[in-house]
Amino acid sequence: MKKKVLALVLACTMVFSMAACGKETPAPEGETKPEEVVTDNTDTEADTEVEAEPEVVSELTDGKFAETRHITVEVYDRGNDGGSDPTNNMYTEYIKKGMLEDHNVEVEFVAVPRWTETEEINNLLAAGTAPDICLTYSYPTIQTYANMGGVLDLNQYLEQYRSELNNLYDWLGDTNIYWNQDDETKTIWAIEGKRANSRRILTFVRQDWLDQLNLKEPTNKKEFYDTICAFRDNADTLLGGDAKKMVPFSVSYDVGWRAALLIESNIDPKITDKEYYCNGFDDRKLTQNGTKEAIRTLNAWYNEGLLWKDFALYSSGDSNEDDMMKAGYVGAFQHNWDYPFRNGEDSIQANLARLVGEDAKFVAVDCFENSDGVTLKYVDSTAGDRKIFFPSTNDEPLASMLYLDWISAPEHVQYLQIGDEGVTHNVLSDGAIETVAAEGDAIMNSGNNIDLTITCNGLRLMDENLTVLSAAHGYANCDPADVQKAIAYAEANMKHSINVKTGEIKAEDGMGEALSAKRDIVYDTAVVAAPADFDKVWDDAIADYLASGGQAIIDERTSAWEKVYGDSTSVK
Amino acid sequence: MSAKTKEQKYKAPKQHVNWKVYLKRYWQLYALLFLPMAYLLLFRYVPMRYVIIAFKKYSIVQKIGEMPWAKNHGMQYFIQAFHNKDFINALRNTVMLNLLDLVVGFPIPIIFALILNELPFKRFKKTVQTIAYMPHFLSWVIIYGLAIQLFTPTNGLVNMFIEKLGGEAVPFLNEPTHWVATYIFLGVWQSFGWNSIVYLAAIAGISPELYEAASVDGAGRFSKIWHITLPGIRGTIVTLLVMALGNIIGSGFDRPFALANNLVMKYGEVISTFVYKNGIKGLQFSLTTAVGLFQSVVGVFFLLFANWLARKLGERGIW
């Protein structure tokens, strides 16, 4: 009898657990989200709302919906040590409250890991659960989604709701909003978030090591090479017992970025728009003329013991290299113009001061000159940064547009970027805003909360003069003079990129990730090759890259250029 | 099928009764079987209908039925895969790494089980066995972390030791050929203890009388191993070999993905990582489903072949 009861109980448990599983298995065809049922009393079907939109503007009274709407918004999770919850902190609360008050829209944030954003968004889109407002750095990815019908055309909504979007238009301007518009079909799959400034990448050198060895700040490539050689040769003096851990010049697996200034200094300054565009699919300039010679230099450096031997073994998001910088083993590196200043207490600069000594710090240098002798910086225009798109599962396009408008309003951007006085910033005597390290909920997970101000990357205060004045004070625990120097160098000799409108390049469809992975392989294997084998390794690897789709893209870009611009080698 | 009709012809009514009788008598057992069966059905068979994606042009927004058929009578993506040299490369690497795994990794648990079996001290034996199978529970990401600590050229413990002894650092992880050796070694290290358990169980099932009789006949330790233990576990060895052969073109994802790096992709890219890179990351779901389907079909053929061979050689095979 006991046995029977037990068996019955077990069987029931199974059946119930099955039933529970059944509910959880993704229902691929079920499209209505529970929230819609609650908030959308009038519409039973998602589609009807989209069709009913011609009169939608009248849905709003004083910019507010009559009934509360619900939207989801992507936010990057950077996984910072001691950071706040990216979906629920002081700043997200500010946004939620503001949107509810101003537009009667409920905002929910969806965290997407910053370093695997593409995979994550792919999965969310395929499952039909992508946030209503998505952002990514990769336009080819959006194009791929769009070709599958997975992205809403923003053009219709921009036209329809233009009157409600003044903040958005004021900030982004037509340049960024229509940057990706197809000239023929007029479709806009994504609008470009704007960079508040164009600073991009810089070289940093350990100031205290220069001082110890009585060296001057390098001002050209030759001097830079001599400097890192001097670091290597004096490792015993500089690091004592840790001399073996010395890395005179550090690059990561992402050589194309971490040696970008070296690579760009090898590009012919007279390069035409056409050549730059046709060879320009890879954002790490792999297929530009001149890159090979830059990597030959890096290869020589590697074989002379100037680079970190293990660089290729650690992948994206790994903190080992940063830890070496913080521990003081690294002599020089290239990275984002503010890289050593980022993250307050945990910044490279703050760690160096703590672990190595008060005078230990990185300073910016400007020493990668091209054949004209100019330290040219290839920077993006105001666009070319983060792209915002609405997946086709977004059934609140108006509420989403209002969100973009709200998040672009100067007063909202200012609050999100500098927070409360006394908590995240102090006001200096000249009015400049000085960032201070915050605690708990008030910690910004990204510098100036750029992950939340999705239409604006970089500091943007309501008073432009104040923005300039405050820029150098934007990093807690850092000497403003060091930041000011970095700004000056980063802004010297900029070459802004141009918008080439050739329409979609079919060969690029779906190739972004595969070719980026290949690109890194080309760079990494070429850097570690024996000098005698360098030509062979590079040529083979490039041939492989081109055969895997790189050449098809170059060819299609060339013919697309010629179709639009004819024989001209410039867009003008 | 024919066997079934035959049975029905002669004992159909009785069979029917039998089935009901059995169900009534053993319904508790059937109830217990329900969950694993449902699991298999739900998570192994139901998703199989999506292999049709391999023959269609995938879209993230359309339902399966709505997606248009691929070009070339639905074979577009198979043709594309075999024109893709990265896929061919991944295929080659998969087979190469799995064969090496088989050649190196298959005998080691057997040898280990034989050695353990010969140990007279029970407690020592148990301890060794436990320690040996522990790595099985480590994820590959952790093992890669260990490998980094041990084998990197500059800070790896092993290389520091070699350099202290006056040698030159060995590029265990950053040179393709060395990497293959490291890959195989780590795989064997992780799994040999665990894989030996089934052999130890089989050895335990051999009648002790055989050993006693052999001792009486004057057989030494090695002849007992050779003439009694090994033949006693032959069936187990063959079964596991058949299963290993069936998996020769398959590949786990964690191990190659965690262990590979950009410098060794020449050998490190296998089918599963190819599928991840191009499918999940590159959104080419149709192409990678085609690759996965191809992999499975070839795997089934290998399995059938190995099983057929085993039966030809007089063993039971796996069914």
PDB file of N, CA and C in Angstrom, chain A residues 408-493:
ATOM      1  N   SER A 408      17.201  62.720 -24.613  1.00  0.00           N
ATOM      2  CA  SER A 408      18.050  63.694 -25.305  1.00  0.00           C
ATOM      3  C   SER A 408      17.879  65.101 -24.757  1.00  0.00           C
ATOM      4  N   ALA A 409      16.915  65.301 -23.878  1.00  0.00           N
ATOM      5  CA  ALA A 409      16.682  66.642 -23.340  1.00  0.00           C
ATOM      6  C   ALA A 409      17.883  67.080 -22.506  1.00  0.00           C
ATOM      7  N   PRO A 410      18.355  68.321 -22.733  1.00  0.00           N
ATOM      8  CA  PRO A 410      19.604  68.746 -22.092  1.00  0.00           C
ATOM      9  C   PRO A 410      19.582  68.594 -20.576  1.00  0.00           C
ATOM     10  N   GLU A 411      18.455  68.940 -19.944  1.00  0.00           N
ATOM     11  CA  GLU A 411      18.454  68.881 -18.475  1.00  0.00           C
ATOM     12  C   GLU A 411      18.538  67.447 -17.978  1.00  0.00           C
ATOM     13  N   HIS A 412      17.926  66.507 -18.727  1.00  0.00           N
ATOM     14  CA  HIS A 412      17.983  65.109 -18.314  1.00  0.00           C
ATOM     15  C   HIS A 412      19.387  64.552 -18.500  1.00  0.00           C
ATOM     16  N   VAL A 413      19.988  64.899 -19.648  1.00  0.00           N
ATOM     17  CA  VAL A 413      21.352  64.431 -19.901  1.00  0.00           C
ATOM     18  C   VAL A 413      22.283  64.952 -18.807  1.00  0.00           C
ATOM     19  N   GLN A 414      22.126  66.223 -18.485  1.00  0.00           N
ATOM     20  CA  GLN A 414      23.014  66.816 -17.484  1.00  0.00           C
ATOM     21  C   GLN A 414      22.886  66.099 -16.141  1.00  0.00           C
ATOM     22  N   TYR A 415      21.646  65.859 -15.720  1.00  0.00           N
ATOM     23  CA  TYR A 415      21.499  65.197 -14.419  1.00  0.00           C
ATOM     24  C   TYR A 415      22.099  63.787 -14.456  1.00  0.00           C
ATOM     25  N   LEU A 416      21.803  63.056 -15.528  1.00  0.00           N
ATOM     26  CA  LEU A 416      22.301  61.686 -15.602  1.00  0.00           C
ATOM     27  C   LEU A 416      23.826  61.656 -15.640  1.00  0.00           C
ATOM     28  N   GLN A 417      24.425  62.680 -16.249  1.00  0.00           N
ATOM     29  CA  GLN A 417      25.874  62.651 -16.414  1.00  0.00           C
ATOM     30  C   GLN A 417      26.641  63.122 -15.189  1.00  0.00           C
ATOM     31  N   ILE A 418      26.065  64.040 -14.429  1.00  0.00           N
ATOM     32  CA  ILE A 418      26.833  64.525 -13.278  1.00  0.00           C
ATOM     33  C   ILE A 418      26.167  64.229 -11.938  1.00  0.00           C
ATOM     34  N   GLY A 419      24.928  63.800 -11.966  1.00  0.00           N
ATOM     35  CA  GLY A 419      24.264  63.413 -10.720  1.00  0.00           C
ATOM     36  C   GLY A 419      24.050  64.576  -9.769  1.00  0.00           C
ATOM     37  N   ASP A 420      24.027  64.271  -8.465  1.00  0.00           N
ATOM     38  CA  ASP A 420      23.735  65.277  -7.449  1.00  0.00           C
ATOM     39  C   ASP A 420      25.015  65.919  -6.925  1.00  0.00           C
ATOM     40  N   GLU A 421      24.906  67.213  -6.627  1.00  0.00           N
ATOM     41  CA  GLU A 421      26.058  67.898  -6.046  1.00  0.00           C
ATOM     42  C   GLU A 421      26.343  67.326  -4.663  1.00  0.00           C
ATOM     43  N   GLY A 422      27.629  67.118  -4.389  1.00  0.00           N
ATOM     44  CA  GLY A 422      28.007  66.573  -3.091  1.00  0.00           C
ATOM     45  C   GLY A 422      27.990  65.054  -3.059  1.00  0.00           C
ATOM     46  N   VAL A 423      27.297  64.441  -4.008  1.00  0.00           N
ATOM     47  CA  VAL A 423      27.267  62.971  -4.058  1.00  0.00           C
ATOM     48  C   VAL A 423      28.183  62.468  -5.155  1.00  0.00           C
ATOM     49  N   THR A 424      27.931  62.941  -6.376  1.00  0.00           N
ATOM     50  CA  THR A 424      28.763  62.491  -7.484  1.00  0.00           C
ATOM     51  C   THR A 424      29.600  63.635  -8.067  1.00  0.00           C
ATOM     52  N   HIS A 425      29.324  64.872  -7.659  1.00  0.00           N
ATOM     53  CA  HIS A 425      30.169  65.948  -8.166  1.00  0.00           C
ATOM     54  C   HIS A 425      30.234  67.123  -7.187  1.00  0.00           C
ATOM     55  N   ASN A 426      31.283  67.900  -7.306  1.00  0.00           N
ATOM     56  CA  ASN A 426      31.394  69.169  -6.596  1.00  0.00           C
ATOM     57  C   ASN A 426      31.453  70.283  -7.630  1.00  0.00           C
ATOM     58  N   VAL A 427      31.027  71.452  -7.230  1.00  0.00           N
ATOM     59  CA  VAL A 427      31.158  72.599  -8.124  1.00  0.00           C
ATOM     60  C   VAL A 427      32.380  73.396  -7.675  1.00  0.00           C
ATOM     61  N   LEU A 428      33.323  73.570  -8.578  1.00  0.00           N
ATOM     62  CA  LEU A 428      34.553  74.293  -8.246  1.00  0.00           C
ATOM     63  C   LEU A 428      34.307  75.795  -8.296  1.00  0.00           C
ATOM     64  N   SER A 429      35.325  76.562  -7.851  1.00  0.00           N
ATOM     65  CA  SER A 429      35.124  78.010  -7.738  1.00  0.00           C
ATOM     66  C   SER A 429      34.845  78.655  -9.094  1.00  0.00           C
ATOM     67  N   ASP A 430      35.426  78.109 -10.160  1.00  0.00           N
ATOM     68  CA  ASP A 430      35.167  78.704 -11.483  1.00  0.00           C
ATOM     69  C   ASP A 430      33.888  78.155 -12.114  1.00  0.00           C
ATOM     70  N   GLY A 431      33.147  77.356 -11.349  1.00  0.00           N
ATOM     71  CA  GLY A 431      31.899  76.817 -11.873  1.00  0.00           C
ATOM     72  C   GLY A 431      32.046  75.434 -12.483  1.00  0.00           C
ATOM     73  N   ALA A 432      33.280  74.996 -12.685  1.00  0.00           N
ATOM     74  CA  ALA A 432      33.498  73.696 -13.319  1.00  0.00           C
ATOM     75  C   ALA A 432      32.973  72.574 -12.433  1.00  0.00           C
ATOM     76  N   ILE A 433      32.501  71.527 -13.077  1.00  0.00           N
ATOM     77  CA  ILE A 433      31.963  70.378 -12.357  1.00  0.00           C
ATOM     78  C   ILE A 433      33.093  69.375 -12.161  1.00  0.00           C
ATOM     79  N   GLU A 434      33.318  69.022 -10.909  1.00  0.00           N
ATOM     80  CA  GLU A 434      34.375  68.049 -10.624  1.00  0.00           C
ATOM     81  C   GLU A 434      33.723  66.737 -10.187  1.00  0.00           C
ATOM     82  N   THR A 435      34.016  65.655 -10.890  1.00  0.00           N
ATOM     83  CA  THR A 435      33.430  64.365 -10.545  1.00  0.00           C
ATOM     84  C   THR A 435      34.118  63.804  -9.312  1.00  0.00           C
ATOM     85  N   VAL A 436      33.342  63.298  -8.379  1.00  0.00           N
ATOM     86  CA  VAL A 436      33.936  62.633  -7.219  1.00  0.00           C
ATOM     87  C   VAL A 436      33.425  61.197  -7.170  1.00  0.00           C
ATOM     88  N   ALA A 437      34.209  60.342  -6.539  1.00  0.00           N
ATOM     89  CA  ALA A 437      33.831  58.928  -6.475  1.00  0.00           C
ATOM     90  C   ALA A 437      32.573  58.779  -5.629  1.00  0.00           C
ATOM     91  N   ALA A 438      31.582  58.089  -6.193  1.00  0.00           N
ATOM     92  CA  ALA A 438      30.322  57.905  -5.474  1.00  0.00           C
ATOM     93  C   ALA A 438      30.292  56.526  -4.832  1.00  0.00           C
ATOM     94  N   GLU A 439      29.253  56.298  -4.049  1.00  0.00           N
ATOM     95  CA  GLU A 439      29.118  55.003  -3.387  1.00  0.00           C
ATOM     96  C   GLU A 439      27.742  54.411  -3.625  1.00  0.00           C
ATOM     97  N   GLY A 440      27.670  53.107  -3.539  1.00  0.00           N
ATOM     98  CA  GLY A 440      26.395  52.391  -3.588  1.00  0.00           C
ATOM     99  C   GLY A 440      25.585  52.689  -4.823  1.00  0.00           C
ATOM    100  N   ASP A 441      24.332  53.028  -4.602  1.00  0.00           N
ATOM    101  CA  ASP A 441      23.385  53.246  -5.670  1.00  0.00           C
ATOM    102  C   ASP A 441      23.760  54.380  -6.608  1.00  0.00           C
ATOM    103  N   ALA A 442      24.564  55.291  -6.120  1.00  0.00           N
ATOM    104  CA  ALA A 442      24.898  56.476  -6.913  1.00  0.00           C
ATOM    105  C   ALA A 442      26.085  56.237  -7.837  1.00  0.00           C
ATOM    106  N   ILE A 443      26.686  55.059  -7.759  1.00  0.00           N
ATOM    107  CA  ILE A 443      27.825  54.762  -8.645  1.00  0.00           C
ATOM    108  C   ILE A 443      27.343  54.725 -10.087  1.00  0.00           C
ATOM    109  N   MET A 444      28.086  55.408 -10.954  1.00  0.00           N
ATOM    110  CA  MET A 444      27.762  55.336 -12.380  1.00  0.00           C
ATOM    111  C   MET A 444      28.540  54.157 -12.965  1.00  0.00           C
ATOM    112  N   ASN A 445      27.851  53.267 -13.644  1.00  0.00           N
ATOM    113  CA  ASN A 445      28.524  52.083 -14.179  1.00  0.00           C
ATOM    114  C   ASN A 445      29.364  52.395 -15.406  1.00  0.00           C
ATOM    115  N   SER A 446      29.073  53.523 -16.038  1.00  0.00           N
ATOM    116  CA  SER A 446      29.888  53.954 -17.164  1.00  0.00           C
ATOM    117  C   SER A 446      30.198  55.430 -16.924  1.00  0.00           C
ATOM    118  N   GLY A 447      31.318  55.890 -17.453  1.00  0.00           N
ATOM    119  CA  GLY A 447      31.713  57.273 -17.247  1.00  0.00           C
ATOM    120  C   GLY A 447      30.602  58.212 -17.680  1.00  0.00           C
ATOM    121  N   ASN A 448      30.210  59.132 -16.821  1.00  0.00           N
ATOM    122  CA  ASN A 448      29.119  60.069 -17.105  1.00  0.00           C
ATOM    123  C   ASN A 448      27.840  59.374 -17.551  1.00  0.00           C
ATOM    124  N   ASN A 449      27.681  58.117 -17.110  1.00  0.00           N
ATOM    125  CA  ASN A 449      26.465  57.363 -17.445  1.00  0.00           C
ATOM    126  C   ASN A 449      26.173  57.291 -18.935  1.00  0.00           C
ATOM    127  N   ILE A 450      27.208  57.192 -19.745  1.00  0.00           N
ATOM    128  CA  ILE A 450      26.931  57.189 -21.197  1.00  0.00           C
ATOM    129  C   ILE A 450      26.085  56.000 -21.613  1.00  0.00           C
ATOM    130  N   ASP A 451      26.068  54.949 -20.804  1.00  0.00           N
ATOM    131  CA  ASP A 451      25.229  53.804 -21.158  1.00  0.00           C
ATOM    132  C   ASP A 451      23.748  54.129 -21.016  1.00  0.00           C
ATOM    133  N   LEU A 452      23.430  55.145 -20.241  1.00  0.00           N
ATOM    134  CA  LEU A 452      22.025  55.531 -20.096  1.00  0.00           C
ATOM    135  C   LEU A 452      21.657  56.651 -21.058  1.00  0.00           C
ATOM    136  N   THR A 453      22.575  57.589 -21.267  1.00  0.00           N
ATOM    137  CA  THR A 453      22.295  58.666 -22.226  1.00  0.00           C
ATOM    138  C   THR A 453      22.625  58.128 -23.617  1.00  0.00           C
ATOM    139  N   ILE A 454      21.735  57.262 -24.112  1.00  0.00           N
ATOM    140  CA  ILE A 454      22.088  56.497 -25.311  1.00  0.00           C
ATOM    141  C   ILE A 454      22.231  57.354 -26.561  1.00  0.00           C
ATOM    142  N   THR A 455      21.642  58.537 -26.563  1.00  0.00           N
ATOM    143  CA  THR A 455      21.817  59.370 -27.754  1.00  0.00           C
ATOM    144  C   THR A 455      23.052  60.257 -27.638  1.00  0.00           C
ATOM    145  N   CYS A 456      23.718  60.204 -26.498  1.00  0.00           N
ATOM    146  CA  CYS A 456      24.842  61.122 -26.274  1.00  0.00           C
ATOM    147  C   CYS A 456      26.004  60.395 -25.619  1.00  0.00           C
ATOM    148  N   ASN A 457      27.107  60.328 -26.318  1.00  0.00           N
ATOM    149  CA  ASN A 457      28.305  59.696 -25.773  1.00  0.00           C
ATOM    150  C   ASN A 457      29.335  60.782 -25.471  1.00  0.00           C
ATOM    151  N   GLY A 458      29.598  61.010 -24.215  1.00  0.00           N
ATOM    152  CA  GLY A 458      30.530  62.063 -23.822  1.00  0.00           C
ATOM    153  C   GLY A 458      29.807  63.139 -23.024  1.00  0.00           C
ATOM    154  N   LEU A 459      30.576  63.902 -22.281  1.00  0.00           N
ATOM    155  CA  LEU A 459      29.984  64.904 -21.391  1.00  0.00           C
ATOM    156  C   LEU A 459      29.265  65.996 -22.178  1.00  0.00           C
ATOM    157  N   ARG A 460      28.021  66.286 -21.780  1.00  0.00           N
ATOM    158  CA  ARG A 460      27.252  67.356 -22.424  1.00  0.00           C
ATOM    159  C   ARG A 460      26.437  68.057 -21.356  1.00  0.00           C
ATOM    160  N   LEU A 461      26.921  69.209 -20.922  1.00  0.00           N
ATOM    161  CA  LEU A 461      26.193  69.996 -19.939  1.00  0.00           C
ATOM    162  C   LEU A 461      25.333  71.019 -20.671  1.00  0.00           C
ATOM    163  N   MET A 462      24.388  71.603 -19.940  1.00  0.00           N
ATOM    164  CA  MET A 462      23.479  72.543 -20.598  1.00  0.00           C
ATOM    165  C   MET A 462      24.235  73.781 -21.064  1.00  0.00           C
ATOM    166  N   ASP A 463      25.272  74.142 -20.325  1.00  0.00           N
ATOM    167  CA  ASP A 463      26.096  75.283 -20.698  1.00  0.00           C
ATOM    168  C   ASP A 463      27.357  74.767 -21.395  1.00  0.00           C
ATOM    169  N   GLU A 464      27.493  75.084 -22.673  1.00  0.00           N
ATOM    170  CA  GLU A 464      28.604  74.512 -23.439  1.00  0.00           C
ATOM    171  C   GLU A 464      29.967  74.896 -22.886  1.00  0.00           C
ATOM    172  N   ASN A 465      30.075  76.161 -22.447  1.00  0.00           N
ATOM    173  CA  ASN A 465      31.365  76.599 -21.906  1.00  0.00           C
ATOM    174  C   ASN A 465      31.738  75.795 -20.668  1.00  0.00           C
ATOM    175  N   LEU A 466      30.713  75.476 -19.898  1.00  0.00           N
ATOM    176  CA  LEU A 466      30.931  74.712 -18.682  1.00  0.00           C
ATOM    177  C   LEU A 466      31.400  73.294 -19.018  1.00  0.00           C
ATOM    178  N   THR A 467      30.889  72.765 -20.142  1.00  0.00           N
ATOM    179  CA  THR A 467      31.300  71.429 -20.568  1.00  0.00           C
ATOM    180  C   THR A 467      32.806  71.408 -20.792  1.00  0.00           C
ATOM    181  N   VAL A 468      33.281  72.411 -21.520  1.00  0.00           N
ATOM    182  CA  VAL A 468      34.715  72.484 -21.813  1.00  0.00           C
ATOM    183  C   VAL A 468      35.503  72.636 -20.511  1.00  0.00           C
ATOM    184  N   LEU A 469      35.003  73.526 -19.668  1.00  0.00           N
ATOM    185  CA  LEU A 469      35.687  73.813 -18.417  1.00  0.00           C
ATOM    186  C   LEU A 469      35.739  72.580 -17.510  1.00  0.00           C
ATOM    187  N   SER A 470      34.678  71.771 -17.575  1.00  0.00           N
ATOM    188  CA  SER A 470      34.562  70.642 -16.656  1.00  0.00           C
ATOM    189  C   SER A 470      35.237  69.374 -17.161  1.00  0.00           C
ATOM    190  N   ALA A 471      35.516  69.350 -18.468  1.00  0.00           N
ATOM    191  CA  ALA A 471      36.009  68.108 -19.067  1.00  0.00           C
ATOM    192  C   ALA A 471      37.182  67.541 -18.286  1.00  0.00           C
ATOM    193  N   ALA A 472      38.113  68.415 -17.899  1.00  0.00           N
ATOM    194  CA  ALA A 472      39.317  67.934 -17.230  1.00  0.00           C
ATOM    195  C   ALA A 472      39.045  67.492 -15.800  1.00  0.00           C
ATOM    196  N   HIS A 473      37.883  67.904 -15.262  1.00  0.00           N
ATOM    197  CA  HIS A 473      37.567  67.534 -13.877  1.00  0.00           C
ATOM    198  C   HIS A 473      36.620  66.344 -13.805  1.00  0.00           C
ATOM    199  N   GLY A 474      36.458  65.698 -14.949  1.00  0.00           N
ATOM    200  CA  GLY A 474      35.446  64.653 -15.040  1.00  0.00           C
ATOM    201  C   GLY A 474      35.855  63.312 -14.485  1.00  0.00           C
ATOM    202  N   TYR A 475      37.063  63.210 -13.950  1.00  0.00           N
ATOM    203  CA  TYR A 475      37.525  61.910 -13.491  1.00  0.00           C
ATOM    204  C   TYR A 475      37.990  61.991 -12.045  1.00  0.00           C
ATOM    205  N   ALA A 476      37.265  61.252 -11.178  1.00  0.00           N
ATOM    206  CA  ALA A 476      37.617  61.268  -9.755  1.00  0.00           C
ATOM    207  C   ALA A 476      39.014  60.689  -9.573  1.00  0.00           C
ATOM    208  N   ASN A 477      39.740  61.219  -8.609  1.00  0.00           N
ATOM    209  CA  ASN A 477      41.071  60.704  -8.245  1.00  0.00           C
ATOM    210  C   ASN A 477      42.129  60.899  -9.321  1.00  0.00           C
ATOM    211  N   CYS A 478      41.884  61.802 -10.279  1.00  0.00           N
ATOM    212  CA  CYS A 478      42.897  62.023 -11.298  1.00  0.00           C
ATOM    213  C   CYS A 478      43.278  63.500 -11.328  1.00  0.00           C
ATOM    214  N   ASP A 479      44.542  63.737 -11.658  1.00  0.00           N
ATOM    215  CA  ASP A 479      45.032  65.105 -11.761  1.00  0.00           C
ATOM    216  C   ASP A 479      44.415  65.759 -12.998  1.00  0.00           C
ATOM    217  N   PRO A 480      43.628  66.845 -12.821  1.00  0.00           N
ATOM    218  CA  PRO A 480      42.998  67.486 -13.983  1.00  0.00           C
ATOM    219  C   PRO A 480      44.014  67.882 -15.059  1.00  0.00           C
ATOM    220  N   ALA A 481      45.226  68.182 -14.659  1.00  0.00           N
ATOM    221  CA  ALA A 481      46.235  68.561 -15.650  1.00  0.00           C
ATOM    222  C   ALA A 481      46.536  67.394 -16.592  1.00  0.00           C
ATOM    223  N   ASP A 482      46.562  66.182 -16.043  1.00  0.00           N
ATOM    224  CA  ASP A 482      46.799  65.007 -16.891  1.00  0.00           C
ATOM    225  C   ASP A 482      45.660  64.809 -17.876  1.00  0.00           C
ATOM    226  N   VAL A 483      44.429  64.992 -17.386  1.00  0.00           N
ATOM    227  CA  VAL A 483      43.273  64.818 -18.258  1.00  0.00           C
ATOM    228  C   VAL A 483      43.288  65.900 -19.339  1.00  0.00           C
ATOM    229  N   GLN A 484      43.616  67.122 -18.923  1.00  0.00           N
ATOM    230  CA  GLN A 484      43.657  68.233 -19.870  1.00  0.00           C
ATOM    231  C   GLN A 484      44.667  67.963 -20.989  1.00  0.00           C
ATOM    232  N   LYS A 485      45.780  67.396 -20.609  1.00  0.00           N
ATOM    233  CA  LYS A 485      46.816  67.083 -21.593  1.00  0.00           C
ATOM    234  C   LYS A 485      46.304  66.029 -22.573  1.00  0.00           C
ATOM    235  N   ALA A 486      45.634  65.029 -22.035  1.00  0.00           N
ATOM    236  CA  ALA A 486      45.081  63.974 -22.898  1.00  0.00           C
ATOM    237  C   ALA A 486      44.069  64.565 -23.869  1.00  0.00           C
ATOM    238  N   ILE A 487      43.229  65.469 -23.360  1.00  0.00           N
ATOM    239  CA  ILE A 487      42.232  66.097 -24.234  1.00  0.00           C
ATOM    240  C   ILE A 487      42.921  66.859 -25.362  1.00  0.00           C
ATOM    241  N   ALA A 488      43.940  67.613 -24.988  1.00  0.00           N
ATOM    242  CA  ALA A 488      44.636  68.427 -25.993  1.00  0.00           C
ATOM    243  C   ALA A 488      45.244  67.543 -27.086  1.00  0.00           C
ATOM    244  N   TYR A 489      45.910  66.474 -26.668  1.00  0.00           N
ATOM    245  CA  TYR A 489      46.510  65.577 -27.665  1.00  0.00           C
ATOM    246  C   TYR A 489      45.459  64.866 -28.498  1.00  0.00           C
ATOM    247  N   ALA A 490      44.393  64.419 -27.821  1.00  0.00           N
ATOM    248  CA  ALA A 490      43.363  63.654 -28.538  1.00  0.00           C
ATOM    249  C   ALA A 490      42.676  64.510 -29.583  1.00  0.00           C
ATOM    250  N   GLU A 491      42.652  65.829 -29.335  1.00  0.00           N
ATOM    251  CA  GLU A 491      41.949  66.705 -30.270  1.00  0.00           C
ATOM    252  C   GLU A 491      42.876  67.331 -31.303  1.00  0.00           C
ATOM    253  N   ALA A 492      44.172  67.035 -31.180  1.00  0.00           N
ATOM    254  CA  ALA A 492      45.115  67.605 -32.139  1.00  0.00           C
ATOM    255  C   ALA A 492      45.080  66.817 -33.450  1.00  0.00           C
ATOM    256  N   ASN A 493      45.043  67.509 -34.558  1.00  0.00           N
ATOM    257  CA  ASN A 493      45.129  66.911 -35.893  1.00  0.00           C
ATOM    258  C   ASN A 493      44.071  65.842 -36.173  1.00  0.00           C
TER     259      ASN A 493
END
